[in-house]
C-alpha cells in the first residue's frame, strides 16, 4: 500500500498529472446527502432527503469528462421530518417503495464546463421508469484529509417532473416537479 | 340499574357497548374514505385530525369499559357450549383488535415525536420512534386489523341476530334494555 502510494505520487510528480481514481461516496461517515425539494402549494419549499444510499465515481481532475458516477438510493429511507407524510410518500400514490425499493442514477457522459463545473448526463431510474436527466455539478474541493485519506466532493442538482416517472398524484400546479440536490464526498480507494 | 347482574347488563355497559359500536363503524368509514382524499380536498387535514381525536377518546372510553367489565359480573352467556366458547373467543378478539388499533394508530402519528392533538383540546405525548419504519409497519397493522375488526364485529352482530330470531333467547334484548326480563326459555 505504502509503496504503491509512493510510486503513484512519484508518477504524478513526474508527469505533473493526476490519474483517474476511484472514489466511494462517504456514506459511512455521512459526508454525503441526497435531498429533494418540492413546492408546497406554490407558497414555500418542502425539503426532505433519502437517508440510505451508496455511490461510487471515478474522477481525474485533469480529464473530468472521463468521469463516471453511479448512485443507488433506498427509496424507503425517505425522510421529510413528518412520519405521516413519509408514510404517504412511500406508499402507492407516490414512490411505491415496496415495489420500487431502489432508485438509481448512472452517468452516461460528462461534459466539463470549466471552473470545476460539470454537466453530468445519465439515466435516472425511479418508480420503475428510467429517463435521461442532466445533473449540473460543481466540485467543492479536493485534497488530503487529516486521517491519511484523499477526498473530493461535489454538489449537483437536477429537476424532474413527477409525471415523467409515472407519479400522477396531483399536488397542485406548483408542485409538479421535484428538485434533487446531491452532495457527495468521495474517499479515494 | 347501573351495574350488570348475572342475568342482564346494567345501563352503563349497554351505553358503552352501543356508543363504541357506533364510533367503531364511523371510524372505519372515515378511515376508509379519508385515505383516498385528494390533496386539495377541504377534508384533507380535518378528516385525519377528527379520526385521531375520536380514536384517542374511544381509547379512553375503552379503558373505562375494561375496568368496568372486570369490576363486576358478566351476564351468563346463553346457548350451546360451542356457541359460548365461540362468543367468548370473539369478544376477547374484539378487545385485542381494538386495542391493537389504538396502539398502531398512535404509533403512526407519533413516530416523528409529534404528539396527537385531540380536538385542539389536549395533546397526547409521543413516545417517539420505537422501531425502524414504525409509521409504515404500524400503518399496515392498522389497516388490516381494521378490516378484521369490522369482519369480526359483523359476525358478532349476526350471531346476536341469530340468538334473537332463531334461538329466540334474550342475548340481544338484554343488550338493548336494562329492565328486568324474564327468561324466554
Short mmCIF file of C-alpha atoms in Angstrom, two decimals:
data_model
loop_
_atom_site.label_atom_id
_atom_site.label_comp_id
_atom_site.label_asym_id
_atom_site.label_seq_id
_atom_site.Cartn_x
_atom_site.Cartn_y
_atom_site.Cartn_z
CA UNK A 1 0.00 0.00 0.00
CA UNK A 2 2.68 2.45 1.08
CA UNK A 3 4.86 1.51 -1.85
CA UNK A 4 2.17 1.88 -4.43
CA UNK A 5 1.15 5.20 -2.93
CA UNK A 6 4.75 6.36 -3.17
CA UNK A 7 5.02 5.13 -6.72
CA UNK A 8 1.79 6.85 -7.57
CA UNK A 9 2.97 10.12 -6.05
CA UNK A 10 6.25 9.92 -7.91
CA UNK A 11 4.47 9.24 -11.15
CA UNK A 12 2.13 12.12 -10.53
CA UNK A 13 5.08 14.34 -9.77
CA UNK A 14 6.95 13.26 -12.87
CA UNK A 15 4.09 13.61 -15.27
CA UNK A 16 2.58 16.56 -13.44
CA UNK A 17 -0.77 14.91 -13.87
CA UNK A 18 -3.15 13.03 -11.68
CA UNK A 19 -4.78 9.84 -12.79
CA UNK A 20 -8.41 8.89 -12.82
CA UNK A 21 -9.09 7.44 -9.42
CA UNK A 22 -11.97 5.54 -7.99
CA UNK A 23 -13.88 7.04 -5.12
CA UNK A 24 -16.52 5.62 -2.83
CA UNK A 25 -19.10 8.04 -1.52
CA UNK A 26 -18.58 8.55 2.21
CA UNK A 27 -21.95 7.38 3.48
CA UNK A 28 -20.22 5.65 6.40
CA UNK A 29 -19.19 9.00 7.82
CA UNK A 30 -22.31 10.68 6.40
CA UNK A 31 -20.38 13.26 4.42
CA UNK A 32 -22.94 12.95 1.71
CA UNK A 33 -26.62 13.63 1.38
CA UNK A 34 -29.36 13.27 -1.19
CA UNK A 35 -32.00 15.90 -0.72
CA UNK A 36 -35.15 16.84 -2.55
CA UNK A 37 -37.40 19.82 -2.55
CA UNK A 38 -40.82 20.47 -3.93
CA UNK A 39 -43.06 23.47 -3.68
CA UNK A 40 -45.94 23.36 -1.27
CA UNK A 41 -49.00 24.97 -2.86
CA UNK A 42 -46.64 27.40 -4.57
CA UNK A 43 -46.09 29.17 -1.26
CA UNK A 44 -42.94 27.56 0.11
CA UNK A 45 -40.38 24.82 -0.35
CA UNK A 46 -40.77 21.48 1.31
CA UNK A 47 -37.46 19.68 1.72
CA UNK A 48 -36.62 16.10 2.52
CA UNK A 49 -33.88 13.61 1.99
CA UNK A 50 -33.03 9.97 1.48
CA UNK A 51 -31.05 8.66 4.40
CA UNK A 52 -29.79 5.42 2.85
CA UNK A 53 -27.86 5.32 -0.39
CA UNK A 54 -24.50 4.41 -1.79
CA UNK A 55 -22.43 5.63 -4.66
CA UNK A 56 -19.11 5.49 -6.37
CA UNK A 57 -17.39 7.55 -9.00
CA UNK A 58 -14.15 7.86 -10.84
CA UNK A 59 -12.63 11.26 -11.32
CA UNK A 60 -9.49 12.74 -12.75
CA UNK A 61 -9.15 16.49 -12.34
CA UNK A 62 -7.04 16.62 -15.47
CA UNK A 63 -9.66 14.83 -17.51
CA UNK A 64 -13.04 15.50 -15.89
CA UNK A 65 -15.02 14.41 -18.96
CA UNK A 66 -13.76 10.87 -18.38
CA UNK A 67 -15.55 10.79 -15.03
CA UNK A 68 -18.27 8.29 -14.28
CA UNK A 69 -20.65 8.05 -11.37
CA UNK A 70 -23.39 5.77 -10.13
CA UNK A 71 -25.66 6.21 -7.13
CA UNK A 72 -28.23 3.83 -5.62
CA UNK A 73 -30.92 5.18 -3.33
CA UNK A 74 -33.08 3.15 -0.96
CA UNK A 75 -36.40 4.83 -1.54
CA UNK A 76 -37.88 3.69 1.77
CA UNK A 77 -35.31 5.80 3.60
CA UNK A 78 -37.23 8.93 2.59
CA UNK A 79 -37.35 11.42 5.44
CA UNK A 80 -39.28 14.69 5.32
CA UNK A 81 -39.36 15.09 9.10
CA UNK A 82 -43.03 14.07 9.30
CA UNK A 83 -43.86 10.39 9.77
CA UNK A 84 -47.40 10.59 8.39
CA UNK A 85 -46.21 12.35 5.25
CA UNK A 86 -43.25 9.96 4.85
CA UNK A 87 -45.64 7.01 5.06
CA UNK A 88 -47.79 8.61 2.39
CA UNK A 89 -44.84 9.40 0.12
CA UNK A 90 -43.57 5.80 0.43
CA UNK A 91 -47.00 4.47 -0.45
CA UNK A 92 -48.55 3.52 -3.78
CA UNK A 93 -49.64 7.04 -4.66
CA UNK A 94 -46.06 8.26 -4.75
CA UNK A 95 -42.79 6.29 -4.66
CA UNK A 96 -44.40 2.87 -4.05
CA UNK A 97 -41.24 1.76 -2.28
CA UNK A 98 -42.48 -1.78 -1.67
CA UNK A 99 -42.49 -2.37 -5.42
CA UNK A 100 -39.66 0.02 -6.34
CA UNK A 101 -37.23 -0.08 -3.42
CA UNK A 102 -34.23 1.29 -5.32
CA UNK A 103 -33.80 4.44 -7.33
CA UNK A 104 -30.65 4.71 -9.35
CA UNK A 105 -28.56 7.17 -11.29
CA UNK A 106 -25.89 6.03 -13.73
CA UNK A 107 -23.91 8.56 -15.72
CA UNK A 108 -23.52 8.16 -19.47
CA UNK A 109 -21.46 11.20 -20.40
CA UNK A 110 -19.74 14.07 -18.63
CA UNK A 111 -19.02 17.48 -20.08
CA UNK A 112 -16.60 19.86 -18.46
CA UNK A 113 -17.82 23.43 -18.29
CA UNK A 114 -14.57 24.70 -16.81
CA UNK A 115 -14.10 26.31 -13.41
CA UNK A 116 -14.74 22.96 -11.69
CA UNK A 117 -18.21 22.73 -13.18
CA UNK A 118 -19.53 19.57 -14.79
CA UNK A 119 -22.58 18.67 -16.79
CA UNK A 120 -23.36 15.04 -15.99
CA UNK A 121 -25.64 13.21 -18.39
CA UNK A 122 -27.14 9.97 -17.17
CA UNK A 123 -30.16 7.77 -16.62
CA UNK A 124 -32.32 8.10 -13.55
CA UNK A 125 -34.45 5.10 -12.64
CA UNK A 126 -37.30 5.84 -10.29
CA UNK A 127 -40.70 4.26 -9.74
CA UNK A 128 -39.86 1.61 -12.33
CA UNK A 129 -39.15 4.14 -15.08
CA UNK A 130 -35.75 5.10 -16.49
CA UNK A 131 -35.30 8.50 -18.14
CA UNK A 132 -32.29 10.61 -19.09
CA UNK A 133 -31.52 13.53 -16.82
CA UNK A 134 -28.76 16.11 -16.61
CA UNK A 135 -27.12 16.90 -13.30
CA UNK A 136 -25.37 20.25 -13.09
CA UNK A 137 -22.48 19.63 -10.75
CA UNK A 138 -19.73 21.61 -9.18
CA UNK A 139 -16.59 20.44 -7.47
CA UNK A 140 -16.45 21.86 -3.97
CA UNK A 141 -12.94 20.79 -3.11
CA UNK A 142 -10.32 18.10 -3.16
CA UNK A 143 -7.31 17.03 -1.14
CA UNK A 144 -5.89 15.01 1.67
CA UNK A 145 -7.96 14.51 4.78
CA UNK A 146 -6.39 14.62 8.28
CA UNK A 147 -6.56 10.81 8.68
CA UNK A 148 -4.42 9.62 5.78
CA UNK A 149 -7.05 9.51 3.07
CA UNK A 150 -7.81 11.55 0.00
CA UNK A 151 -11.18 13.07 -0.74
CA UNK A 152 -13.05 15.01 -3.36
CA UNK A 153 -16.54 16.39 -3.05
CA UNK A 154 -19.19 17.52 -5.49
CA UNK A 155 -22.56 19.13 -5.32
CA UNK A 156 -25.12 18.59 -8.05
CA UNK A 157 -28.71 19.42 -8.82
CA UNK A 158 -31.33 18.27 -11.27
CA UNK A 159 -35.04 18.77 -11.70
CA UNK A 160 -37.52 16.08 -12.65
CA UNK A 161 -41.21 16.04 -13.45
CA UNK A 162 -43.08 13.55 -11.26
CA UNK A 163 -45.31 12.66 -14.21
CA UNK A 164 -42.25 11.59 -16.23
CA UNK A 165 -41.76 8.86 -13.66
CA UNK A 166 -45.39 7.81 -13.59
CA UNK A 167 -46.21 9.54 -10.31
CA UNK A 168 -49.53 11.08 -11.19
CA UNK A 169 -50.88 12.15 -7.79
CA UNK A 170 -51.92 15.78 -8.10
CA UNK A 171 -50.26 18.08 -5.60
CA UNK A 172 -51.25 21.22 -7.44
CA UNK A 173 -49.88 23.24 -10.35
CA UNK A 174 -46.79 24.48 -8.49
CA UNK A 175 -45.82 21.03 -7.30
CA UNK A 176 -45.36 19.03 -10.46
CA UNK A 177 -41.55 18.99 -10.34
CA UNK A 178 -39.06 17.86 -7.75
CA UNK A 179 -35.56 19.22 -7.43
CA UNK A 180 -32.85 16.81 -6.34
CA UNK A 181 -29.68 18.01 -4.68
CA UNK A 182 -26.79 15.65 -4.21
CA UNK A 183 -23.83 16.42 -2.00
CA UNK A 184 -21.31 13.66 -2.42
CA UNK A 185 -17.89 13.40 -0.85
CA UNK A 186 -15.86 10.50 -2.16
CA UNK A 187 -12.96 8.77 -0.46
CA UNK A 188 -10.26 7.59 -2.83
CA UNK A 189 -9.85 3.83 -2.89
CA UNK B 1 -79.87 -0.40 37.06
CA UNK B 2 -76.30 0.81 36.72
CA UNK B 3 -74.48 -2.45 37.26
CA UNK B 4 -74.52 -5.75 35.49
CA UNK B 5 -76.10 -8.74 37.09
CA UNK B 6 -75.80 -12.44 36.49
CA UNK B 7 -78.82 -12.14 34.24
CA UNK B 8 -78.51 -8.84 32.43
CA UNK B 9 -76.41 -5.81 31.62
CA UNK B 10 -76.60 -2.54 33.51
CA UNK B 11 -77.21 0.66 31.63
CA UNK B 12 -73.58 1.77 31.73
CA UNK B 13 -72.40 -1.39 29.98
CA UNK B 14 -75.19 -1.06 27.43
CA UNK B 15 -74.43 2.60 26.77
CA UNK B 16 -70.70 1.98 26.34
CA UNK B 17 -71.36 -1.01 24.10
CA UNK B 18 -73.56 0.87 21.62
CA UNK B 19 -71.52 4.05 21.72
CA UNK B 20 -68.38 2.03 20.95
CA UNK B 21 -70.19 0.18 18.15
CA UNK B 22 -71.31 3.43 16.53
CA UNK B 23 -67.88 5.04 16.89
CA UNK B 24 -66.01 1.98 15.58
CA UNK B 25 -68.19 1.85 12.46
CA UNK B 26 -67.82 5.60 11.99
CA UNK B 27 -64.05 5.42 12.44
CA UNK B 28 -63.79 2.60 9.93
CA UNK B 29 -65.84 4.52 7.35
CA UNK B 30 -63.86 7.70 8.00
CA UNK B 31 -60.54 5.90 7.74
CA UNK B 32 -61.52 4.18 4.54
CA UNK B 33 -62.70 7.41 2.97
CA UNK B 34 -60.00 9.77 4.17
CA UNK B 35 -57.00 7.86 2.80
CA UNK B 36 -58.38 8.41 -0.71
CA UNK B 37 -58.88 12.16 -0.35
CA UNK B 38 -57.10 14.36 -2.86
CA UNK B 39 -54.61 16.90 -1.62
CA UNK B 40 -56.96 19.76 -2.43
CA UNK B 41 -59.96 18.27 -0.63
CA UNK B 42 -61.20 20.55 2.18
CA UNK B 43 -61.21 17.44 4.36
CA UNK B 44 -57.58 16.53 3.70
CA UNK B 45 -56.38 17.96 7.00
CA UNK B 46 -59.55 17.84 9.08
CA UNK B 47 -60.59 14.23 8.48
CA UNK B 48 -57.37 12.69 9.89
CA UNK B 49 -57.49 15.22 12.74
CA UNK B 50 -61.01 14.12 13.72
CA UNK B 51 -60.14 10.45 13.15
CA UNK B 52 -57.20 10.70 15.55
CA UNK B 53 -59.13 12.80 18.08
CA UNK B 54 -62.06 10.40 18.18
CA UNK B 55 -59.67 7.46 18.31
CA UNK B 56 -57.96 8.79 21.43
CA UNK B 57 -61.32 9.44 23.11
CA UNK B 58 -62.52 5.95 22.17
CA UNK B 59 -59.35 4.56 23.70
CA UNK B 60 -60.16 6.37 26.96
CA UNK B 61 -63.70 5.01 26.82
CA UNK B 62 -62.34 1.52 26.22
CA UNK B 63 -60.09 1.77 29.27
CA UNK B 64 -63.16 2.69 31.36
CA UNK B 65 -65.06 -0.12 29.69
CA UNK B 66 -62.46 -2.75 30.55
CA UNK B 67 -62.18 -1.55 34.15
CA UNK B 68 -65.97 -1.61 34.41
CA UNK B 69 -66.13 -5.06 32.83
CA UNK B 70 -63.65 -6.72 35.14
CA UNK B 71 -65.04 -4.97 38.21
CA UNK B 72 -68.33 -6.83 38.15
CA UNK B 73 -70.33 -9.77 36.93
CA UNK B 74 -70.87 -10.63 33.30
CA UNK B 75 -74.31 -11.93 32.45
CA UNK B 76 -74.30 -15.65 31.86
CA UNK B 77 -73.94 -16.45 28.16
CA UNK B 78 -76.84 -18.22 26.55
CA UNK B 79 -76.60 -21.06 24.03
CA UNK B 80 -74.77 -24.28 23.48
CA UNK B 81 -71.32 -24.94 24.82
CA UNK B 82 -69.65 -24.31 21.44
CA UNK B 83 -71.59 -21.10 21.00
CA UNK B 84 -70.49 -19.86 24.38
CA UNK B 85 -66.91 -20.75 23.57
CA UNK B 86 -67.12 -19.03 20.18
CA UNK B 87 -68.72 -15.96 21.74
CA UNK B 88 -66.03 -15.70 24.40
CA UNK B 89 -63.28 -16.07 21.81
CA UNK B 90 -64.92 -13.43 19.60
CA UNK B 91 -65.32 -10.98 22.48
CA UNK B 92 -61.69 -11.45 23.51
CA UNK B 93 -60.52 -10.99 19.91
CA UNK B 94 -62.62 -7.85 19.51
CA UNK B 95 -60.87 -6.36 22.52
CA UNK B 96 -57.44 -7.41 21.26
CA UNK B 97 -58.15 -5.97 17.80
CA UNK B 98 -59.42 -2.63 19.05
CA UNK B 99 -56.52 -2.23 21.48
CA UNK B 100 -54.07 -3.02 18.68
CA UNK B 101 -55.80 -0.42 16.54
CA UNK B 102 -55.29 2.20 19.25
CA UNK B 103 -51.64 1.29 19.64
CA UNK B 104 -50.87 1.09 15.91
CA UNK B 105 -52.71 4.34 15.16
CA UNK B 106 -50.81 6.07 17.93
CA UNK B 107 -47.50 4.69 16.63
CA UNK B 108 -48.13 6.02 13.11
CA UNK B 109 -48.78 9.56 14.23
CA UNK B 110 -46.11 9.77 16.91
CA UNK B 111 -43.22 8.09 15.03
CA UNK B 112 -41.62 11.50 14.45
CA UNK B 113 -42.05 12.65 18.04
CA UNK B 114 -45.16 14.64 17.25
CA UNK B 115 -47.99 14.39 19.75
CA UNK B 116 -51.62 13.85 18.86
CA UNK B 117 -53.91 16.84 19.24
CA UNK B 118 -57.35 15.81 20.40
CA UNK B 119 -59.82 18.38 19.01
CA UNK B 120 -57.29 21.07 19.94
CA UNK B 121 -58.44 20.32 23.45
CA UNK B 122 -55.47 18.40 24.81
CA UNK B 123 -52.44 16.71 23.35
CA UNK B 124 -51.23 13.16 23.82
CA UNK B 125 -47.46 12.99 24.23
CA UNK B 126 -45.40 10.91 21.80
CA UNK B 127 -43.05 8.13 22.88
CA UNK B 128 -41.06 8.61 19.68
CA UNK B 129 -39.57 6.07 17.34
CA UNK B 130 -39.53 2.58 18.86
CA UNK B 131 -38.54 0.63 15.75
CA UNK B 132 -37.49 1.31 12.15
CA UNK B 133 -40.17 2.01 9.58
CA UNK B 134 -42.54 2.45 12.51
CA UNK B 135 -45.09 4.52 10.61
CA UNK B 136 -45.18 2.08 7.69
CA UNK B 137 -45.41 -1.15 9.69
CA UNK B 138 -47.94 0.36 12.08
CA UNK B 139 -49.91 1.58 9.07
CA UNK B 140 -50.13 -1.94 7.65
CA UNK B 141 -51.21 -3.35 11.01
CA UNK B 142 -53.76 -0.54 11.44
CA UNK B 143 -55.28 -1.19 8.04
CA UNK B 144 -55.57 -4.96 8.24
CA UNK B 145 -56.67 -5.03 11.86
CA UNK B 146 -59.40 -2.53 10.99
CA UNK B 147 -60.72 -4.84 8.27
CA UNK B 148 -60.52 -7.79 10.66
CA UNK B 149 -62.31 -5.88 13.41
CA UNK B 150 -65.17 -4.93 11.10
CA UNK B 151 -65.44 -8.51 9.81
CA UNK B 152 -65.46 -9.94 13.32
CA UNK B 153 -67.89 -7.27 14.58
CA UNK B 154 -70.21 -8.20 11.71
CA UNK B 155 -70.00 -11.83 12.77
CA UNK B 156 -70.72 -10.72 16.34
CA UNK B 157 -73.81 -8.79 15.13
CA UNK B 158 -75.04 -11.69 13.01
CA UNK B 159 -74.62 -14.04 15.94
CA UNK B 160 -76.74 -11.70 18.08
CA UNK B 161 -79.44 -11.69 15.41
CA UNK B 162 -79.30 -15.48 15.24
CA UNK B 163 -79.81 -15.67 19.00
CA UNK B 164 -82.74 -13.31 18.71
CA UNK B 165 -84.58 -14.65 15.70
CA UNK B 166 -83.57 -18.29 15.54
CA UNK B 167 -82.85 -19.30 19.12
CA UNK B 168 -85.39 -16.82 20.43
CA UNK B 169 -83.32 -16.11 23.52
CA UNK B 170 -82.51 -12.95 25.43
CA UNK B 171 -78.97 -12.34 24.16
CA UNK B 172 -79.79 -9.30 22.04
CA UNK B 173 -82.67 -7.98 24.13
CA UNK B 174 -80.59 -7.74 27.26
CA UNK B 175 -78.06 -5.60 25.43
CA UNK B 176 -80.88 -3.26 24.40
CA UNK B 177 -82.89 -2.86 27.59
CA UNK B 178 -81.90 -2.83 31.22
CA UNK B 179 -85.26 -3.58 32.76
CA UNK B 180 -85.80 -6.93 34.32
CA UNK B 181 -86.63 -9.54 31.73
CA UNK B 182 -87.99 -12.93 32.22
CA UNK B 183 -86.05 -15.66 30.52
CA UNK B 184 -87.93 -16.68 27.40
CA UNK B 185 -86.76 -20.23 27.68
#
